[in-house]
mmCIF file of C-alpha atoms in Angstrom:
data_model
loop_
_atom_site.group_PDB
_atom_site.id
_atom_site.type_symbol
_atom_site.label_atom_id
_atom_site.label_comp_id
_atom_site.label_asym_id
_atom_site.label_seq_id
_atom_site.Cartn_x
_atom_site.Cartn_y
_atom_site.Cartn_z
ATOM 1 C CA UNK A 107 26.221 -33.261 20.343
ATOM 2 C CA UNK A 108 26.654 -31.223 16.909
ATOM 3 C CA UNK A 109 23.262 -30.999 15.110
ATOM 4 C CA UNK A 110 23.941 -31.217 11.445
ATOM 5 C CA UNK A 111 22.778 -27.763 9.584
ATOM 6 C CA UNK A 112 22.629 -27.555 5.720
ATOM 7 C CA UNK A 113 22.828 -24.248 4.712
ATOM 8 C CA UNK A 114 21.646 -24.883 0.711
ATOM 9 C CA UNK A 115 23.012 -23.561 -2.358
ATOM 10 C CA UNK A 116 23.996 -20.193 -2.312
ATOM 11 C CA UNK A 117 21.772 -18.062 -4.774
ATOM 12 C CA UNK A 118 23.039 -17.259 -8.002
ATOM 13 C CA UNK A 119 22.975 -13.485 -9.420
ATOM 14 C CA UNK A 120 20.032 -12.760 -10.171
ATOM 15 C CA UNK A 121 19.175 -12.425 -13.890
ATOM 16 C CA UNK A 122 19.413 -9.080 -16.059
ATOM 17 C CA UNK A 123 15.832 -7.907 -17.357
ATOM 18 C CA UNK A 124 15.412 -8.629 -21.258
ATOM 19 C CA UNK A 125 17.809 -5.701 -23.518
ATOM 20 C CA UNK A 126 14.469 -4.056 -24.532
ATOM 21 C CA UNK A 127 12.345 -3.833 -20.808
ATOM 22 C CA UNK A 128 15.898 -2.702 -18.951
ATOM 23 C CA UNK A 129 16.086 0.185 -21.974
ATOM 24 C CA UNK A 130 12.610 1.188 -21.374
ATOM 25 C CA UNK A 131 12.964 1.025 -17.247
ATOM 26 C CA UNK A 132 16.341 2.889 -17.253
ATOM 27 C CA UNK A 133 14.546 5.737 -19.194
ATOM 28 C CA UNK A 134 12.268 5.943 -16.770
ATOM 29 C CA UNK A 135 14.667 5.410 -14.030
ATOM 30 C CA UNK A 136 17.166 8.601 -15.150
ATOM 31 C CA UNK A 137 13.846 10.488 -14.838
ATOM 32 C CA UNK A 138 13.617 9.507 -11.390
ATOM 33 C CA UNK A 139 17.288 10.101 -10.461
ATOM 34 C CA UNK A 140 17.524 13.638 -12.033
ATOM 35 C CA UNK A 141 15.379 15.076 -8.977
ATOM 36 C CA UNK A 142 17.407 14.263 -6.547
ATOM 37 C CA UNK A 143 20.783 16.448 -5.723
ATOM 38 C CA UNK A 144 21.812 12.738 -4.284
ATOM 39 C CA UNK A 145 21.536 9.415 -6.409
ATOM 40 C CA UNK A 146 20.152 7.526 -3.548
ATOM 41 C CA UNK A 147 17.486 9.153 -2.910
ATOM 42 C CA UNK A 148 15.580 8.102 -5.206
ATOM 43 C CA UNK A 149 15.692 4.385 -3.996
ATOM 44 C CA UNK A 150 12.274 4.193 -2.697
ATOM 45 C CA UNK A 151 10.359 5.490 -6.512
ATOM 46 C CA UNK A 152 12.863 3.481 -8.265
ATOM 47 C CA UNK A 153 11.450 0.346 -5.777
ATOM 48 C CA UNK A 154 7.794 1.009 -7.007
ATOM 49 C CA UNK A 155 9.286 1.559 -10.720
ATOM 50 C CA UNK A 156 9.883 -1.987 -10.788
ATOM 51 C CA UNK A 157 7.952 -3.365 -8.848
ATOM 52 C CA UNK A 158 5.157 -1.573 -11.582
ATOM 53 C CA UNK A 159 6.895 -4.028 -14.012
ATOM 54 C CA UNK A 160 6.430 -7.407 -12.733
ATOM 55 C CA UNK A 161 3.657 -6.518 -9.542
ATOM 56 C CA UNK A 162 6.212 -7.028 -7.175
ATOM 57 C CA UNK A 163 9.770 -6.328 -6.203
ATOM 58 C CA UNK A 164 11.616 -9.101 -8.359
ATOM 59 C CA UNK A 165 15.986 -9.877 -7.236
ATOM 60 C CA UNK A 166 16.040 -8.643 -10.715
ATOM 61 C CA UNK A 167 14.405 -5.548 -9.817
ATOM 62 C CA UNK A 168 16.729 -4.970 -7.037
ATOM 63 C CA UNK A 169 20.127 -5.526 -8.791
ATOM 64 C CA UNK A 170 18.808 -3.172 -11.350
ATOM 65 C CA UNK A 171 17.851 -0.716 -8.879
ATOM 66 C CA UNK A 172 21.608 -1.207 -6.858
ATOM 67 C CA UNK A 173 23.373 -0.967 -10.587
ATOM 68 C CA UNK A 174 21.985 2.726 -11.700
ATOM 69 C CA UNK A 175 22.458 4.031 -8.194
ATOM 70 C CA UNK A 176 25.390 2.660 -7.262
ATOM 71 C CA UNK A 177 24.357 0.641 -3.983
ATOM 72 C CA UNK A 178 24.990 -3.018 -2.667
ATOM 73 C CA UNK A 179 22.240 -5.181 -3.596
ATOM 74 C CA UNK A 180 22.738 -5.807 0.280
ATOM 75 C CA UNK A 181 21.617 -2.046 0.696
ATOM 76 C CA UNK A 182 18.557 -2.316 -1.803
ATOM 77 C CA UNK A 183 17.234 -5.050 -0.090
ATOM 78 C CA UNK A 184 17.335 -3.501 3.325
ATOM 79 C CA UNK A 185 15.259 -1.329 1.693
ATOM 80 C CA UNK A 186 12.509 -3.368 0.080
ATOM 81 C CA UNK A 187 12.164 -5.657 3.062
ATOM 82 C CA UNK A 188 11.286 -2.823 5.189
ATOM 83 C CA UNK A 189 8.253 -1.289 3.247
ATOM 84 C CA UNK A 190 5.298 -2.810 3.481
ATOM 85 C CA UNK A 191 4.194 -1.514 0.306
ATOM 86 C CA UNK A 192 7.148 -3.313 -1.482
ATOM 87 C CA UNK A 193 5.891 -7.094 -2.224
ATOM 88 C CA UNK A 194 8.394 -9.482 -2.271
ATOM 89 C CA UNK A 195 5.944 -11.704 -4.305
ATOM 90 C CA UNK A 196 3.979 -12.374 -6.918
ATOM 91 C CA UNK A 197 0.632 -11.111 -6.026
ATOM 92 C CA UNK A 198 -2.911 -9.803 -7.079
ATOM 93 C CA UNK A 199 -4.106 -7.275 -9.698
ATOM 94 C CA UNK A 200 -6.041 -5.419 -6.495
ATOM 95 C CA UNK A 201 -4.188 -5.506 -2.763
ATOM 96 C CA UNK A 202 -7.310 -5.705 -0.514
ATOM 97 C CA UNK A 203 -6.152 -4.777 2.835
ATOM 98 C CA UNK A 204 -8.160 -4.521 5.786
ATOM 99 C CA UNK A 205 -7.356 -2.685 8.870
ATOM 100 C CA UNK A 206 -7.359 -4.392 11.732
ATOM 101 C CA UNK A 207 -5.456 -1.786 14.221
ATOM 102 C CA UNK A 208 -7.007 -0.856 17.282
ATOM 103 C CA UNK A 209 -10.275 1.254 16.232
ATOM 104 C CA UNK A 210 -11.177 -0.593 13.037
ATOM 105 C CA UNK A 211 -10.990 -4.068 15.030
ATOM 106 C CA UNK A 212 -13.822 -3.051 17.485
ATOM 107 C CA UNK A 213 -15.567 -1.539 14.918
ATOM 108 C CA UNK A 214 -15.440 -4.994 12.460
ATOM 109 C CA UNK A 215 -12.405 -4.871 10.716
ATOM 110 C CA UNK A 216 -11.444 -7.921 12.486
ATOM 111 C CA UNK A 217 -15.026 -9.782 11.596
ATOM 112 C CA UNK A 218 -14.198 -8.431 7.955
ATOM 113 C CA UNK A 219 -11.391 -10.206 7.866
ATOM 114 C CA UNK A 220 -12.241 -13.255 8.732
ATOM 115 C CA UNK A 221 -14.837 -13.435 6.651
ATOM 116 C CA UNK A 222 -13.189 -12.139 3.495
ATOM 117 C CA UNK A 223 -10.658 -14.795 4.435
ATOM 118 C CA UNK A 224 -13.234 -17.721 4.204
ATOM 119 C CA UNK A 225 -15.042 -16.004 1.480
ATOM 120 C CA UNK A 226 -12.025 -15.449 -0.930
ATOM 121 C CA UNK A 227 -10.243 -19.322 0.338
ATOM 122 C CA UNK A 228 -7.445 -17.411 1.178
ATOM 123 C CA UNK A 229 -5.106 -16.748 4.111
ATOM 124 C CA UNK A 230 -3.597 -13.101 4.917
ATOM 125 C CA UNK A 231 -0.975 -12.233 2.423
ATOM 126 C CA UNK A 232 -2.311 -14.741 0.204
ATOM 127 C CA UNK A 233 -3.745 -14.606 -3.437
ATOM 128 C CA UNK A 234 -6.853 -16.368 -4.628
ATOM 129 C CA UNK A 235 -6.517 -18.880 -7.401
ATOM 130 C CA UNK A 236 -7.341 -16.047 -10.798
ATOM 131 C CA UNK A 237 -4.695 -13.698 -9.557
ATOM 132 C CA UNK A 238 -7.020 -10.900 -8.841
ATOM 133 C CA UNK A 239 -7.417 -10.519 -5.078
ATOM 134 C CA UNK A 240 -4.297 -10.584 -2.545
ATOM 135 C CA UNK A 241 -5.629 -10.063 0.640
ATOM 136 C CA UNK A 242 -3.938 -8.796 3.734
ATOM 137 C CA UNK A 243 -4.358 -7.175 6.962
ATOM 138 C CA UNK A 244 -3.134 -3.511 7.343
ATOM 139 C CA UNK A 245 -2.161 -1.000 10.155
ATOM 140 C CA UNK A 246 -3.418 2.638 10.880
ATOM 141 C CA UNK A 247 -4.185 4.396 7.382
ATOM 142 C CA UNK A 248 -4.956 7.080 9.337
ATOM 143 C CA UNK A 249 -9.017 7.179 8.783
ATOM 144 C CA UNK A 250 -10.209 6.023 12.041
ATOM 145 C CA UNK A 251 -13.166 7.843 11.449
ATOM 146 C CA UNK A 252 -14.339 5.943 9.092
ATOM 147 C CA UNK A 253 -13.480 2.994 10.659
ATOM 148 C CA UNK A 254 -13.658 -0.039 9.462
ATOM 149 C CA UNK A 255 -11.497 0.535 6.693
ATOM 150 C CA UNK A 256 -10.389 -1.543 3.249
ATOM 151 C CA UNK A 257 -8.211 -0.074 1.103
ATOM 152 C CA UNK A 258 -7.730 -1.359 -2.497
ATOM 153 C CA UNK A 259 -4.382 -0.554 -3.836
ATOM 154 C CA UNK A 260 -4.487 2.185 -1.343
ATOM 155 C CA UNK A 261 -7.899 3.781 -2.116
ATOM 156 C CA UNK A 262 -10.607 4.238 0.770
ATOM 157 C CA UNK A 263 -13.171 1.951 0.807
ATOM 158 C CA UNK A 264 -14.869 3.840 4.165
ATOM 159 C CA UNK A 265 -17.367 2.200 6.974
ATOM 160 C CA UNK A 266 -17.467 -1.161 5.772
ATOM 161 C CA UNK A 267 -19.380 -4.147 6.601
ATOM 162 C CA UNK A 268 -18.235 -7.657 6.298
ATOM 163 C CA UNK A 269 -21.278 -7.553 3.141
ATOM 164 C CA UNK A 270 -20.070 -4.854 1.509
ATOM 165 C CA UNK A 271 -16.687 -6.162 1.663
ATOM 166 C CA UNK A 272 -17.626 -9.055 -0.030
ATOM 167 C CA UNK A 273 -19.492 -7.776 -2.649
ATOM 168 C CA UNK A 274 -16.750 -4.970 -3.026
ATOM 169 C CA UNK A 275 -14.007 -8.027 -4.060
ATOM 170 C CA UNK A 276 -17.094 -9.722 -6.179
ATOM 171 C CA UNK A 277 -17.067 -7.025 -7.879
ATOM 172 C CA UNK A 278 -13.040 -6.985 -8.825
ATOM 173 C CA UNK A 279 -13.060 -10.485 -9.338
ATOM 174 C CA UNK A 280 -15.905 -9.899 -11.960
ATOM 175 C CA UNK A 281 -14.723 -7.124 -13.820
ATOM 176 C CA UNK A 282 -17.501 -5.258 -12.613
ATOM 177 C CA UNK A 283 -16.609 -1.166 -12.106
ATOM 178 C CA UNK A 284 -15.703 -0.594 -8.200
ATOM 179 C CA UNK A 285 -16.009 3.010 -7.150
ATOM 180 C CA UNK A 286 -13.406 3.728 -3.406
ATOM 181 C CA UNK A 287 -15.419 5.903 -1.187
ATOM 182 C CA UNK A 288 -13.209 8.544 -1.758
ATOM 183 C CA UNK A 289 -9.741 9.515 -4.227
ATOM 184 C CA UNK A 290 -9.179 8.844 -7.672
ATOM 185 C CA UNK A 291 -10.988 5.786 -9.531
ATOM 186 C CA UNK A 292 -8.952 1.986 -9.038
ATOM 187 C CA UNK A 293 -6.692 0.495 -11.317
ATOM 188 C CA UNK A 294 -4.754 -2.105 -10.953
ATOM 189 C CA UNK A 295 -1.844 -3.055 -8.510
ATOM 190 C CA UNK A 296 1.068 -2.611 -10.999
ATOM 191 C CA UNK A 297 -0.707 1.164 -12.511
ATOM 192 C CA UNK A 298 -0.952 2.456 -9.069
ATOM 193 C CA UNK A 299 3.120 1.469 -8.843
ATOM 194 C CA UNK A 300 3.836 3.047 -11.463
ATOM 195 C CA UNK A 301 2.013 6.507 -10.134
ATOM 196 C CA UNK A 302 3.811 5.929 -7.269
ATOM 197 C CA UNK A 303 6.849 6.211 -8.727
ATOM 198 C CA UNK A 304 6.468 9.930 -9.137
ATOM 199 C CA UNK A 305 4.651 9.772 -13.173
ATOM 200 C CA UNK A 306 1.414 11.068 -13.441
ATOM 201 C CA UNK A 307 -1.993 9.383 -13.521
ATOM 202 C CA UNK A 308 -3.288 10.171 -16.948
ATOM 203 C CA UNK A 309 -6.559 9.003 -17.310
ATOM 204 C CA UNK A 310 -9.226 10.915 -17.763
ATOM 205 C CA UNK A 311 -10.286 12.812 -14.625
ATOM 206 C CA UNK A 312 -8.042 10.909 -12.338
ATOM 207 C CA UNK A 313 -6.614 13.528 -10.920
ATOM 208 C CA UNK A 314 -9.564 15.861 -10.059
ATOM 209 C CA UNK A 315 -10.861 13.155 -8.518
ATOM 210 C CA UNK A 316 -8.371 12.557 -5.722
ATOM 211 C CA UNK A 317 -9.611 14.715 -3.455
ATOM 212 C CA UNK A 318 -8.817 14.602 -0.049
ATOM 213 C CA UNK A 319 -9.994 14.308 3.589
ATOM 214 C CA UNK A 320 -13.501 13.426 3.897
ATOM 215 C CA UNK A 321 -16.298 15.014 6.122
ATOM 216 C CA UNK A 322 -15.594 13.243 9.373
ATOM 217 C CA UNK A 323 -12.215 14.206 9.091
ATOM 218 C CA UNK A 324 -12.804 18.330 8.381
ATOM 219 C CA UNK A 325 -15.189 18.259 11.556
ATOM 220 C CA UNK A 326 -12.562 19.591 13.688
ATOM 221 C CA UNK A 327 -11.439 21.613 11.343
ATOM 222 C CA UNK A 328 -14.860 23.590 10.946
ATOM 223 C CA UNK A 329 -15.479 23.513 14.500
ATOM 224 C CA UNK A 330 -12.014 25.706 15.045
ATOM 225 C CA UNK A 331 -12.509 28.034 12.065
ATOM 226 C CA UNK A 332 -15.903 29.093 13.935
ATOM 227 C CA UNK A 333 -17.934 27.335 10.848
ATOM 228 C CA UNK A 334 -20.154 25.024 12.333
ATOM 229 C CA UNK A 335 -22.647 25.851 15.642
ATOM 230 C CA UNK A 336 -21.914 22.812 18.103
ATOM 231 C CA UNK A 337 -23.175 21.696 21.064
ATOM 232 C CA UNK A 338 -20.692 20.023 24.018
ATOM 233 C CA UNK A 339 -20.622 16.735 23.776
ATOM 234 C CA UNK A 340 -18.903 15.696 26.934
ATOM 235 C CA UNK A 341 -19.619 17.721 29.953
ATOM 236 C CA UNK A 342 -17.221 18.234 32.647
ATOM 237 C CA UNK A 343 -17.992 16.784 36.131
ATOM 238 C CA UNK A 344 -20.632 18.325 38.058
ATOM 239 C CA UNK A 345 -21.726 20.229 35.074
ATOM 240 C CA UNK A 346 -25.148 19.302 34.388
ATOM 241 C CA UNK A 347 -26.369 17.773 31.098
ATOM 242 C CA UNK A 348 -28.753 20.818 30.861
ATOM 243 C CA UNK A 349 -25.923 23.197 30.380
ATOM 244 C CA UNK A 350 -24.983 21.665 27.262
ATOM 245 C CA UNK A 351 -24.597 24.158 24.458
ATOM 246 C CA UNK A 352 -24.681 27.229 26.072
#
């Protein structure tokens, strides 16, 4: 037996952006272009350009994106699909994403998750009722040693605690001042697009306080430089305990 399928309405174009906000993103958006040797290239800041417009990456965005480089919208939207960092929705003023990848999980990112998610009345990928929090679960950022992890609009919030966690988005939804463990001060979702795009952060200090890796992370580094006196940590079989350090 043939199942009947309805297929819908096929979408219409999407819409141009308003004469003055297209003038004002294509400025921008020649900036970009000019440097790269190849139009295309610069696909991915052009993504975050306008996706620093609306807080997420809008069909208009994308046929506005496919129009100055001369792609398919087809091609743009391979693209933006495939980034995480690209939302395809409207979403919060802070991204609150805890990692739940291997490490973090068995640390508590998993136990901060859940419990953000019944804190905040929200699901993952989900935004609470004000507009200020979407929360999501993450991947590897690459600081398992600070595990668990949050990151708010991809700034370190370092060995966290379902508590802290939850005061840390009290804190955003208040208006209260929230300080990442390490890198340059938060602002909000569609600012820190914007940076992304390749302009620079200029507020005050910003920049001198990006900083980089933090302690944990320069251990090893130390330890092969001949910096730091260190004592073995994990003997070899048959090796007694008692040798340790010499």
């Amino acid at each position: 037996m043939t199942e009947n399928v309805s297929l819908g309405m096929p979408q219409l174009p999407a819409p141009s952006y308003p004469a003055d906000v297209r003038a004002r993103l294509e400025e921008d958006a020649r900036a970009i272009i000019a440097r790269y040797p190849d139009s295309r290239s610069a696909l991915l800041p052009m993504l975050h350009l306008v996706q620093s417009e609306e807080g997420h990456v809008t069909r208009t965005g994308m046929r506005f994106c496919a129009e100055l480089l001369g792609l398919t919208t087809a091609e743009v939207t391979a693209v933006a699909t495939f980034y995480t960092m690209y939302r395809r929705k409207p979403s919060g003023d802070y991204q609150v994403g805890v990692c739940t990848n291997t490490l973090c999980a068995v640390m508590g990112g998993d136990a901060i998750f859940e419990e953000l998610k019944a804190h905040l009345g929200v699901g993952n990928d989900e935004t609470t009722d004000d507009g200020s929090i979407t929360l999501e679960h993450i991947e590897c950022n690459a600081a398992c040693d600070f595990a668990p992890v949050v990151m708010v609009n991809w700034e370190f919030f370092d060995n966290q605690t379902p508590e802290s966690a939850k005061k840390m988005v009290d804190d955003l939804r208040a208006g209260r001042t929230v300080e990442p463990t390490r890198g340059a001060p938060l602002c909000t979702f569609k600012e820190t697009a914007r940076i992304l795009a390749g302009f620079p952060d200029e507020r005050p200090g910003a920049v001198e306080a990006t900083g980089g890796a933090g302690p944990a992370s320069l251990v090893g580094l130390r330890l092969a430089k001949g910096e730091t006196p260190h004592h073995r940590i994990v003997h070899p079989r048959g090796e007694a305990a008692s040798q340790e350090g010499e």
